[in-house]
Coordinates of N, CA and C in Angstrom, one line a residue:
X1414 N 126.0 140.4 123.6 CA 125.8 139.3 124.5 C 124.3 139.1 124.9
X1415 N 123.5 140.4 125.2 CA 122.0 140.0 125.5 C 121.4 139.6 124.1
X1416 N 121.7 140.1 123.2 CA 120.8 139.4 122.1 C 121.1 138.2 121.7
X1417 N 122.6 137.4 122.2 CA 123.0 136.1 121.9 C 122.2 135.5 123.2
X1418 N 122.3 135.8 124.3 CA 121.0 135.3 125.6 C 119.7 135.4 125.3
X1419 N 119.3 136.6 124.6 CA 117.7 136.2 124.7 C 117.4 135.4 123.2
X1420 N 118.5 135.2 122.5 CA 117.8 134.5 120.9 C 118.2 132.8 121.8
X1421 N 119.0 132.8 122.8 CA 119.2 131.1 123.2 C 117.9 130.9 124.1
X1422 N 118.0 132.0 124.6 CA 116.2 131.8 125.5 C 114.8 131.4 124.9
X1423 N 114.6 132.6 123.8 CA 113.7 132.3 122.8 C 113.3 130.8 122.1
X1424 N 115.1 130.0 122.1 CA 115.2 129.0 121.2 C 114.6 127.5 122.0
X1425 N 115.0 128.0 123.2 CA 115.2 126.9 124.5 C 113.6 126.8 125.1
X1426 N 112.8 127.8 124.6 CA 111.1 127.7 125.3 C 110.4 127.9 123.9
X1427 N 110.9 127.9 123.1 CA 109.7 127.6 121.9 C 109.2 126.5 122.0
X1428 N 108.3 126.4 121.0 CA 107.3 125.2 121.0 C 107.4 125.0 119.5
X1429 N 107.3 123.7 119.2 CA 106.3 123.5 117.4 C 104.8 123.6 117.5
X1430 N 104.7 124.1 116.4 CA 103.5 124.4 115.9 C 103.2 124.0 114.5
X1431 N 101.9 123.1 114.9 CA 101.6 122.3 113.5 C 99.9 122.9 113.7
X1432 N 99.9 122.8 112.0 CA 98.7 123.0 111.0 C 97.5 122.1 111.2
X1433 N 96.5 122.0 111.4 CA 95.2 121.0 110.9 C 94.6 121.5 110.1
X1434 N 94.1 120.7 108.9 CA 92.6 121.3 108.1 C 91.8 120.2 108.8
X1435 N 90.7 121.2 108.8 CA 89.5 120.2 109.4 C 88.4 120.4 108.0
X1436 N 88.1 119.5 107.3 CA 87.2 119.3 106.4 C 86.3 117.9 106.4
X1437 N 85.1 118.9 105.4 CA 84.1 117.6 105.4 C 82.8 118.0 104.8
X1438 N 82.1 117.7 103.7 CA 81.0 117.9 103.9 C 80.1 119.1 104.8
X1439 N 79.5 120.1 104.4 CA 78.5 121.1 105.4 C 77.6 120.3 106.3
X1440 N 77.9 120.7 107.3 CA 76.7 119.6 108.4 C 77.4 118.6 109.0
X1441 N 78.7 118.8 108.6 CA 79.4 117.3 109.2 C 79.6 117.4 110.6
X1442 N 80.0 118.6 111.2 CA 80.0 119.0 112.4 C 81.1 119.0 112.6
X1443 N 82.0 119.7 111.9 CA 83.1 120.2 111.7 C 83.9 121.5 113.1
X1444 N 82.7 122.3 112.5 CA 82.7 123.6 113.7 C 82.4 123.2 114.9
X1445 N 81.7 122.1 115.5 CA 81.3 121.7 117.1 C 82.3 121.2 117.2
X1446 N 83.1 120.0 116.1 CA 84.4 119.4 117.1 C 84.9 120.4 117.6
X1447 N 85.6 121.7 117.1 CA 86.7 122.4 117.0 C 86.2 123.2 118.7
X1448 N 84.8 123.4 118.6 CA 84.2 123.9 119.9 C 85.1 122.7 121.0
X1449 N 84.6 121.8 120.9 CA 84.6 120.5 121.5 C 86.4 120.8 122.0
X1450 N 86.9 120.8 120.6 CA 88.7 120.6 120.8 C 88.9 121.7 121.7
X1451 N 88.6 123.0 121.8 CA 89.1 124.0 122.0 C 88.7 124.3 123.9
X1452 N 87.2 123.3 124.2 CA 87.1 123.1 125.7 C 87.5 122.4 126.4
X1453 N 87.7 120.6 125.6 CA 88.8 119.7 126.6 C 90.3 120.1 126.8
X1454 N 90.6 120.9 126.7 CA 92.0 121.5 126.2 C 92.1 122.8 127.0
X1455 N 91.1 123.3 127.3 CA 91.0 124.6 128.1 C 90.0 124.8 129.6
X1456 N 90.7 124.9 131.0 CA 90.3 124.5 131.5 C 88.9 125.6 131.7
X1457 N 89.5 126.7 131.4 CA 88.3 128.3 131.4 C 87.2 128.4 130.2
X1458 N 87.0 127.1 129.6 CA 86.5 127.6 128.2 C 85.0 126.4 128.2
X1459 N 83.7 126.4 127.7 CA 82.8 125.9 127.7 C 82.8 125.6 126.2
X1460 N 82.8 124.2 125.6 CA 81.9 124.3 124.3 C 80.6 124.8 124.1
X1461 N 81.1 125.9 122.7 CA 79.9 126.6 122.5 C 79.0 125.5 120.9
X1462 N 77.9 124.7 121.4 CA 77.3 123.7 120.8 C 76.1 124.4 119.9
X1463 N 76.0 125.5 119.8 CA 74.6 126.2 118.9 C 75.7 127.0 117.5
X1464 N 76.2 126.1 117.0 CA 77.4 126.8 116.3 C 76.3 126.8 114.5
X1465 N 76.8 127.6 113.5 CA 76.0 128.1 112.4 C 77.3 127.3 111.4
X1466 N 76.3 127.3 110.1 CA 77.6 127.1 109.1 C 78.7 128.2 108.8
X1467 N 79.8 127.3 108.8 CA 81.0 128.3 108.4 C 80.9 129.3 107.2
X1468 N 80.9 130.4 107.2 CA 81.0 130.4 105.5 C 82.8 130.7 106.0
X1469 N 83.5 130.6 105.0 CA 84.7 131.0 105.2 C 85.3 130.0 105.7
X1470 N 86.1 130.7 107.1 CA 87.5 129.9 107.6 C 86.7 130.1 109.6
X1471 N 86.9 129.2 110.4 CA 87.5 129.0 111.8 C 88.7 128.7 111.9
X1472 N 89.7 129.6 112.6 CA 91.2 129.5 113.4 C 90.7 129.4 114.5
X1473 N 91.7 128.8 115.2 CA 91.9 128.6 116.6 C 93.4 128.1 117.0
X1474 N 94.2 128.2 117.5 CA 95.6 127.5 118.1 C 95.3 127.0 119.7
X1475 N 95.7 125.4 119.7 CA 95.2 125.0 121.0 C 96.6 124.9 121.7
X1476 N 96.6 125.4 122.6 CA 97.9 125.0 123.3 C 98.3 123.9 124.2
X1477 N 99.2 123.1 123.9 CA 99.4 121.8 124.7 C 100.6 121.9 125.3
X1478 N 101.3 120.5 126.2 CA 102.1 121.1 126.9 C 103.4 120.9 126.4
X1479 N 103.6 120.0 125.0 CA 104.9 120.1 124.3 C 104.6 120.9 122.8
X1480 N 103.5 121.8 122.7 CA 103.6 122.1 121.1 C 102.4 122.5 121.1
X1481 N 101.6 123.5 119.8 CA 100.8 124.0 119.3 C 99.9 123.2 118.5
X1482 N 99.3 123.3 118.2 CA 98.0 123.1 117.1 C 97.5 124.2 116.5
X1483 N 97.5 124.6 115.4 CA 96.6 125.5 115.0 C 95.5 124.7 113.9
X1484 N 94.5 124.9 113.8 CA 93.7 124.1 113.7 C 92.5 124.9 112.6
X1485 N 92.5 124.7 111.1 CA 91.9 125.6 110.9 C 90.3 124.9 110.1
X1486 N 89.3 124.8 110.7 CA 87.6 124.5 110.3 C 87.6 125.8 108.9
X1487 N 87.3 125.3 107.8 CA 87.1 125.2 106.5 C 86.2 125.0 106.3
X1488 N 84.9 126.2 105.4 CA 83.6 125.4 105.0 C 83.7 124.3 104.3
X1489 N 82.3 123.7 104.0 CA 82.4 122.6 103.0 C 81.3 122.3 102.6
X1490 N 80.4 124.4 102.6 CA 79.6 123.9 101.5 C 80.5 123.7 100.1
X1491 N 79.1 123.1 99.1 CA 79.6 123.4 97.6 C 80.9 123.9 97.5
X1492 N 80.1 125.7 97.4 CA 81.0 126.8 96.7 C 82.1 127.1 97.3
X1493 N 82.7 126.6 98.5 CA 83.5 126.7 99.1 C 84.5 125.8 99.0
X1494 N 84.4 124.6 98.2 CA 85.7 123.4 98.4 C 86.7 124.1 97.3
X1495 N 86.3 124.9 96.8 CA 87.5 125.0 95.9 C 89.0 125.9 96.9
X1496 N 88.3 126.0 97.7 CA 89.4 127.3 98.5 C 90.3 126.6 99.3
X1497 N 89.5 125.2 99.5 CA 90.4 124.2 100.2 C 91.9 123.6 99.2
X1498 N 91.8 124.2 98.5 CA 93.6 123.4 98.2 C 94.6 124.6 98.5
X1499 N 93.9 125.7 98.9 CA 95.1 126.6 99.4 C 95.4 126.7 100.6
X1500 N 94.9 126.0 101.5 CA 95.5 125.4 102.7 C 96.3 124.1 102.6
X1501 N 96.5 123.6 101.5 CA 96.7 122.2 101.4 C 98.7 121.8 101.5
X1502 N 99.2 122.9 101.3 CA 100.9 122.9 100.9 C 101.0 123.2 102.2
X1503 N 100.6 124.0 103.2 CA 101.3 124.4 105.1 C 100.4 123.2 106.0
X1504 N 99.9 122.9 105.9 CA 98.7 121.9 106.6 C 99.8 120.5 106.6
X1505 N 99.8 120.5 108.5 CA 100.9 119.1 108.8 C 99.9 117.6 108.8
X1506 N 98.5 117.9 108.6 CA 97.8 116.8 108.8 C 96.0 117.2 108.7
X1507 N 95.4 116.8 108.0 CA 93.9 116.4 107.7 C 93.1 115.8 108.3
X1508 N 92.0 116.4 109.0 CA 91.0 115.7 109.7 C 89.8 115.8 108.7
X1509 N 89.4 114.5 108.2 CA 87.8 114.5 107.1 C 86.7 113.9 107.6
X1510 N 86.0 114.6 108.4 CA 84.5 114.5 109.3 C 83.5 114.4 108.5
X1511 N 83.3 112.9 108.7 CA 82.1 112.4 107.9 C 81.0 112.4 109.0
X1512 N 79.6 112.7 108.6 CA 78.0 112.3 109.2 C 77.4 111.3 109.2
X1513 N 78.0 110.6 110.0 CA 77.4 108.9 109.8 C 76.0 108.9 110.2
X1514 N 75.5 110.3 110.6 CA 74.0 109.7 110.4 C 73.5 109.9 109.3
X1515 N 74.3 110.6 108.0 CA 73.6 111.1 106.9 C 74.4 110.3 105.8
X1516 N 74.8 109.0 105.8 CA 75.0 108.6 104.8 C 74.1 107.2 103.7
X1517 N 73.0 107.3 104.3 CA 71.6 107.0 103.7 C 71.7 105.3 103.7
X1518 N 71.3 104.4 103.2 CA 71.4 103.3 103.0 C 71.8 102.2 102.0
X1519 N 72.2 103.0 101.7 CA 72.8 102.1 100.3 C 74.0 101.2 101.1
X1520 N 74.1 100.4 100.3 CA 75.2 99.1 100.7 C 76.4 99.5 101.1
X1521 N 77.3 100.0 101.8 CA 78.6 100.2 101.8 C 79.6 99.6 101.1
X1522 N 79.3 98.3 101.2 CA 80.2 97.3 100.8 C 80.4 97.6 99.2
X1523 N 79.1 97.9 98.7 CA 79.2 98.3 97.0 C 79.6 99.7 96.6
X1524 N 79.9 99.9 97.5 CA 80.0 101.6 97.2 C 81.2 101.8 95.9
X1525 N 82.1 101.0 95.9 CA 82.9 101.2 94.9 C 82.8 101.0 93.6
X1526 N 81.4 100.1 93.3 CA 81.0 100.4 92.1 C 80.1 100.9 91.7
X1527 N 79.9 102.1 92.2 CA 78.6 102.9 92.4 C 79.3 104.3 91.2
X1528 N 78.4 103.9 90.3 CA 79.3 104.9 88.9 C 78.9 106.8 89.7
X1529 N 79.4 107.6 89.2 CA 79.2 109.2 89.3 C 78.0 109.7 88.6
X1530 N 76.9 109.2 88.3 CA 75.8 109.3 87.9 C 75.2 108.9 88.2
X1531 N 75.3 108.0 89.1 CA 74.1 107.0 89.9 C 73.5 107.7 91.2
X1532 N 72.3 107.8 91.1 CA 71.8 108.0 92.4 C 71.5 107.6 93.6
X1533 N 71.9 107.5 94.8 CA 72.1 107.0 96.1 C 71.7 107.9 97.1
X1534 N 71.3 107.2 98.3 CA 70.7 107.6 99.1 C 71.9 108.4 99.8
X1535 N 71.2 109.4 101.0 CA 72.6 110.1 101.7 C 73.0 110.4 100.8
X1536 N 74.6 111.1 101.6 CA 75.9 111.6 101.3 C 77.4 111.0 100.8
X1537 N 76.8 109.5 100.9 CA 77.7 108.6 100.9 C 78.4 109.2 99.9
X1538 N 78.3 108.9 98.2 CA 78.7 109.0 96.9 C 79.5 110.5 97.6
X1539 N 78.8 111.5 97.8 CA 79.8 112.6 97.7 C 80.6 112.6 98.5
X1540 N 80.7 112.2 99.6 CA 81.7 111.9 100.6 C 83.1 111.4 100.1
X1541 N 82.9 110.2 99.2 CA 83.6 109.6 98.7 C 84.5 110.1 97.7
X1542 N 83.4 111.3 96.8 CA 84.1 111.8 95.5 C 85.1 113.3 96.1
X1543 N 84.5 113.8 97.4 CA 85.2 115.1 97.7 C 86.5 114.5 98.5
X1544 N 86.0 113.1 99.5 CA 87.9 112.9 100.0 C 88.8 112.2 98.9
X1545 N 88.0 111.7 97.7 CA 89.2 110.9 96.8 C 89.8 112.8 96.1
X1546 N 89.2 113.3 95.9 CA 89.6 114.7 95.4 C 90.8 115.5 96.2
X1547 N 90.7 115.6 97.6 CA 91.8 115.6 98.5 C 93.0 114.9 98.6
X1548 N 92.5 113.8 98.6 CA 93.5 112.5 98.2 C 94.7 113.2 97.0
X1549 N 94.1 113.2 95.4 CA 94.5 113.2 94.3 C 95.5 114.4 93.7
X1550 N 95.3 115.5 95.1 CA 96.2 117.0 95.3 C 96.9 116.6 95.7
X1551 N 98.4 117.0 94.7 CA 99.3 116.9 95.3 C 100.2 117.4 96.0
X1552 N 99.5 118.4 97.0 CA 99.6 119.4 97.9 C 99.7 118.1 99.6
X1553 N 98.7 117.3 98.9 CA 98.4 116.9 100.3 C 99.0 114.9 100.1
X1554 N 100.1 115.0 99.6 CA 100.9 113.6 99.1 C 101.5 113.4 100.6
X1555 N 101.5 112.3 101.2 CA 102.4 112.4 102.5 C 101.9 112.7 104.0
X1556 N 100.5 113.5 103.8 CA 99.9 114.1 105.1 C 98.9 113.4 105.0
X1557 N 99.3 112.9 107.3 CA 98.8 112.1 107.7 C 97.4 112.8 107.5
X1558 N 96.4 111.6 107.3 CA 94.3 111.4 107.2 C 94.0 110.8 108.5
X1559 N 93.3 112.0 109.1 CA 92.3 111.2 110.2 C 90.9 111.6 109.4
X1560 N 90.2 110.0 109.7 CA 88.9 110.1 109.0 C 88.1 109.7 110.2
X1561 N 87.1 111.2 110.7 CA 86.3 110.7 112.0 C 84.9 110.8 111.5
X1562 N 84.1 109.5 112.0 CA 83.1 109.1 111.8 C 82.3 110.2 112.9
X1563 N 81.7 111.3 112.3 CA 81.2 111.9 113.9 C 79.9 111.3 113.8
X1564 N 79.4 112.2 114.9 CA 77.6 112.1 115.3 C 77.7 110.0 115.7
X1565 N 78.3 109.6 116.5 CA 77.8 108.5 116.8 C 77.1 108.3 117.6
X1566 N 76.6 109.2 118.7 CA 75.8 109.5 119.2 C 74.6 109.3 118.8
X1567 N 74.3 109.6 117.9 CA 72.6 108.9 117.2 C 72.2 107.5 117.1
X1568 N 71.2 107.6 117.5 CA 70.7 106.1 117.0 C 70.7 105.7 115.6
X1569 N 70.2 106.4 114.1 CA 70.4 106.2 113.4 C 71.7 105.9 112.2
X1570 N 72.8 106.2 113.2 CA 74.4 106.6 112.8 C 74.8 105.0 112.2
X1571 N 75.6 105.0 111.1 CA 76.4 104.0 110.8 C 77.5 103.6 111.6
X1572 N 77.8 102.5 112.0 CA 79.0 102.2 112.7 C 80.2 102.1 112.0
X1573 N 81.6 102.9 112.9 CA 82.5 103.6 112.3 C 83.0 102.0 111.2
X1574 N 82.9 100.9 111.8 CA 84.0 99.6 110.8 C 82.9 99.6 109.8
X1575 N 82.1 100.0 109.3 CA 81.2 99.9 108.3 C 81.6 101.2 107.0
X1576 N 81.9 102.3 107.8 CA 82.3 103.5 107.3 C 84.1 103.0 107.1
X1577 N 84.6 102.8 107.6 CA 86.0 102.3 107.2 C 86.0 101.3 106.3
X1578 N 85.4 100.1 106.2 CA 85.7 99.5 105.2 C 84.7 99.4 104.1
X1579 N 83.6 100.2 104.2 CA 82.8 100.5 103.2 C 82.9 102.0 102.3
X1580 N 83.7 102.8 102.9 CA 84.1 103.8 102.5 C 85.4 104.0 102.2
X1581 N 86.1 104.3 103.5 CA 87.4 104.5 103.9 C 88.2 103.8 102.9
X1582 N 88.3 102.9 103.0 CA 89.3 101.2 102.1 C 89.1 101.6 101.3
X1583 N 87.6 101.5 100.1 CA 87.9 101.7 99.1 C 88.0 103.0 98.5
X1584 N 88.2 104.3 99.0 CA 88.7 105.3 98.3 C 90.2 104.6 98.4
X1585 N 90.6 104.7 99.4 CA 92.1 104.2 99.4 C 93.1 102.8 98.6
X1586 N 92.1 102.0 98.0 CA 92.3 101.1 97.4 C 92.0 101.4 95.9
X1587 N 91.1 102.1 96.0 CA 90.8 102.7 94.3 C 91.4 103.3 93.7
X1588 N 91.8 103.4 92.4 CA 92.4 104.0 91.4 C 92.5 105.5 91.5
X1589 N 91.8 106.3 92.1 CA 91.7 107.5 92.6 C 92.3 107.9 94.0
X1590 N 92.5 106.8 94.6 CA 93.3 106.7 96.1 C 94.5 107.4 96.7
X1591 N 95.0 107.9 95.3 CA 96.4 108.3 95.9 C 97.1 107.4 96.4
X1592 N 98.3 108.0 96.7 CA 99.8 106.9 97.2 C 99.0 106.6 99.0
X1593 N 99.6 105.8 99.3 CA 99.9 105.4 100.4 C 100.2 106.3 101.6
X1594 N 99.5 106.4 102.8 CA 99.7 107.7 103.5 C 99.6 106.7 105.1
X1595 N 99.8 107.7 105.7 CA 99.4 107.6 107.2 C 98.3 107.9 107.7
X1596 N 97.4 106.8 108.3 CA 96.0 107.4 108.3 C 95.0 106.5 109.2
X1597 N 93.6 107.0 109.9 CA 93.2 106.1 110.5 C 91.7 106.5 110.8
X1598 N 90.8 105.6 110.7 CA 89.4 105.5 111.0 C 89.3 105.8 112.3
X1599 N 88.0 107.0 113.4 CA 87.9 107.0 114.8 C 86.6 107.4 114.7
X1600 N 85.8 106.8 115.8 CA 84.6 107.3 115.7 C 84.8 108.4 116.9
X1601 N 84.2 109.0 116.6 CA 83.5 110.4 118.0 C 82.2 111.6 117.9
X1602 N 81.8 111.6 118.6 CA 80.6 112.6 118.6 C 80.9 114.3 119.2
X1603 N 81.2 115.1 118.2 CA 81.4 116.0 118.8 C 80.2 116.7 119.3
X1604 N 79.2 116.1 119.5 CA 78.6 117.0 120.3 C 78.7 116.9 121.7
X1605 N 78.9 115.4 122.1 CA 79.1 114.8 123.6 C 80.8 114.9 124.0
X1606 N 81.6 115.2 123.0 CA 83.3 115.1 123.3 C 83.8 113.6 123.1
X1607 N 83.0 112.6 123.2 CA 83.2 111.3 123.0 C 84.0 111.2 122.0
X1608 N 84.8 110.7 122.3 CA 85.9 110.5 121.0 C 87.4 111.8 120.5
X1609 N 87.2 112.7 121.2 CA 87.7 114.0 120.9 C 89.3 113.9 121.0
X1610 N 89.4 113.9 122.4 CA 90.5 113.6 123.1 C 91.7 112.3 122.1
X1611 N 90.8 111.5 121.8 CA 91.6 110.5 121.1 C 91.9 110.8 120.0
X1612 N 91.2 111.4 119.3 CA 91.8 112.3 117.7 C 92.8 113.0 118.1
X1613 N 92.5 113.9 118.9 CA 93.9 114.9 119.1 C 95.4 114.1 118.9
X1614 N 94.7 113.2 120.1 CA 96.4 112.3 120.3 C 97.1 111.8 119.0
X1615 N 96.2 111.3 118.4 CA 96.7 110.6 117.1 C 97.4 111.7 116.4
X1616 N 96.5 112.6 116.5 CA 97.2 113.8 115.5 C 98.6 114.3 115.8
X1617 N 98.8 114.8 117.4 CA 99.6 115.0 117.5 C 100.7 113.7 117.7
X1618 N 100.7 112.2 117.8 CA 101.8 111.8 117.6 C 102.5 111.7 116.2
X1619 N 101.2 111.5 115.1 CA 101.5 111.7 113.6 C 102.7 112.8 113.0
X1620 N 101.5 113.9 113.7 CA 102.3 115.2 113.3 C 104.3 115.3 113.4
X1621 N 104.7 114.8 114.3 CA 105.5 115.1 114.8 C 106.4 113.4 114.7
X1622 N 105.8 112.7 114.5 CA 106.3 111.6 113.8 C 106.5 111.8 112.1
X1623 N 105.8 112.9 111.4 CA 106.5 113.1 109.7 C 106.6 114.7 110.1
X1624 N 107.0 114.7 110.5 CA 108.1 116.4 111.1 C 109.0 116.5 109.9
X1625 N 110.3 115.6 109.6 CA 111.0 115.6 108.5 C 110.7 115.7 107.5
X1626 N 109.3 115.7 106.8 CA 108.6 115.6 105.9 C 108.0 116.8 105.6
X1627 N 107.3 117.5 106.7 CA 106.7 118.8 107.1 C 107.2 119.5 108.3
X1628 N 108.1 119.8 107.9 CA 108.7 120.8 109.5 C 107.9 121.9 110.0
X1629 N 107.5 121.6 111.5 CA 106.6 122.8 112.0 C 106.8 124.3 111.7
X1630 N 106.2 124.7 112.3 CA 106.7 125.9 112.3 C 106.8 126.4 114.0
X1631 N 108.4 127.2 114.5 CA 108.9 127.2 115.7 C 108.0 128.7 116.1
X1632 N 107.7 129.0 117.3 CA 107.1 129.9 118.4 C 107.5 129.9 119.5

């Protein structure tokens, strides 16, 4: 009888717990969101803003008040993307942090016929070629894309509807696009928190809106 009481107890105060990959480009400022995420979410905790590149992996689990996050920051230099598709089969949803101040000047609008040999200013082209690469694993078929425009805080930053339909659309419309997913353009600065709070949300209603698809995992 106590082990049938405490496994109904167990069952009755668990929580779900869902996955994030946070990827993007080195410099995207990947590791400061996660700072960012990990202080509006905790009332004892300061973002730590003098953060280094990842080599490796950042974990963190944020706790909310219907359910978990674990949340895992992935480098994204170079030599490191390849490590990213082995997070790609447990991961309930994808956050791809672009530098809108580092994506140079070239046209947006033309980006999609900008061949893989051509030289362009910025990060744009690679931006493009590492999330259609994500896209095209079919680890990650079905899992909801948040695509956050960080750093808008700059003066020099592109504005996120420029980055959505100059970027965003057309990977997604392109022959490299992959199927059809759940997904959405947000701008935020993780250095200021601007924007932070509202990624989460999305994430977490996503998450748990393709639950049947990706069942959490119970705690």
């Amino acid at each position: 009888m106590y082990h049938l009481m405490k496994g109904l107890y167990l069952y009755a105060t668990s929580k779900e717990e869902y996955s994030i990959l946070l990827l993007g480009l080195d410099n995207a400022g990947k590791t400061t969101l996660l700072e960012q995420i990990k202080a509006i979410f905790s009332a004892s905790l300061h973002p730590n803003l003098k953060t280094v590149p990842t080599v490796g992996q950042n974990v963190s689990t944020i706790t909310l008040p219907d359910l978990y996050l674990k949340i895992w920051d992935v480098g994204g230099q170079h030599s490191l993307r390849g490590l990213w598709q082995s997070y790609y089969a447990s991961c309930h949803a994808i956050v791809f942090v672009i530098d809108s101040s580092d994506v140079g000047d070239a046209d947006l609008a033309k980006l999609a016929e900008i061949r893989p040999d051509e030289e362009v200013d910025g990060r744009l082209q690679e931006c493009r070629m590492v999330l259609e690469d994500v896209l095209q694993n079919e680890d990650t078929e079905g899992v909801p894309l948040l695509v956050l425009a960080n750093k808008q805080d700059r003066e020099d930053c592109v504005e996120v509807v420029r980055i959505k339909e100059g970027l965003v659309r057309k990977v997604f419309e392109g022959e490299k696009g992959g199927s059809v997913r759940d997904s959405r353009v947000l701008p935020c600065s993780a250095l200021t928190g601007t924007g932070v709070k509202e990624a989460v949300d999305w994430l977490c209603s996503r998450v748990k809106w393709n639950k049947e698809a990706r069942p959490p995992v119970m705690r």
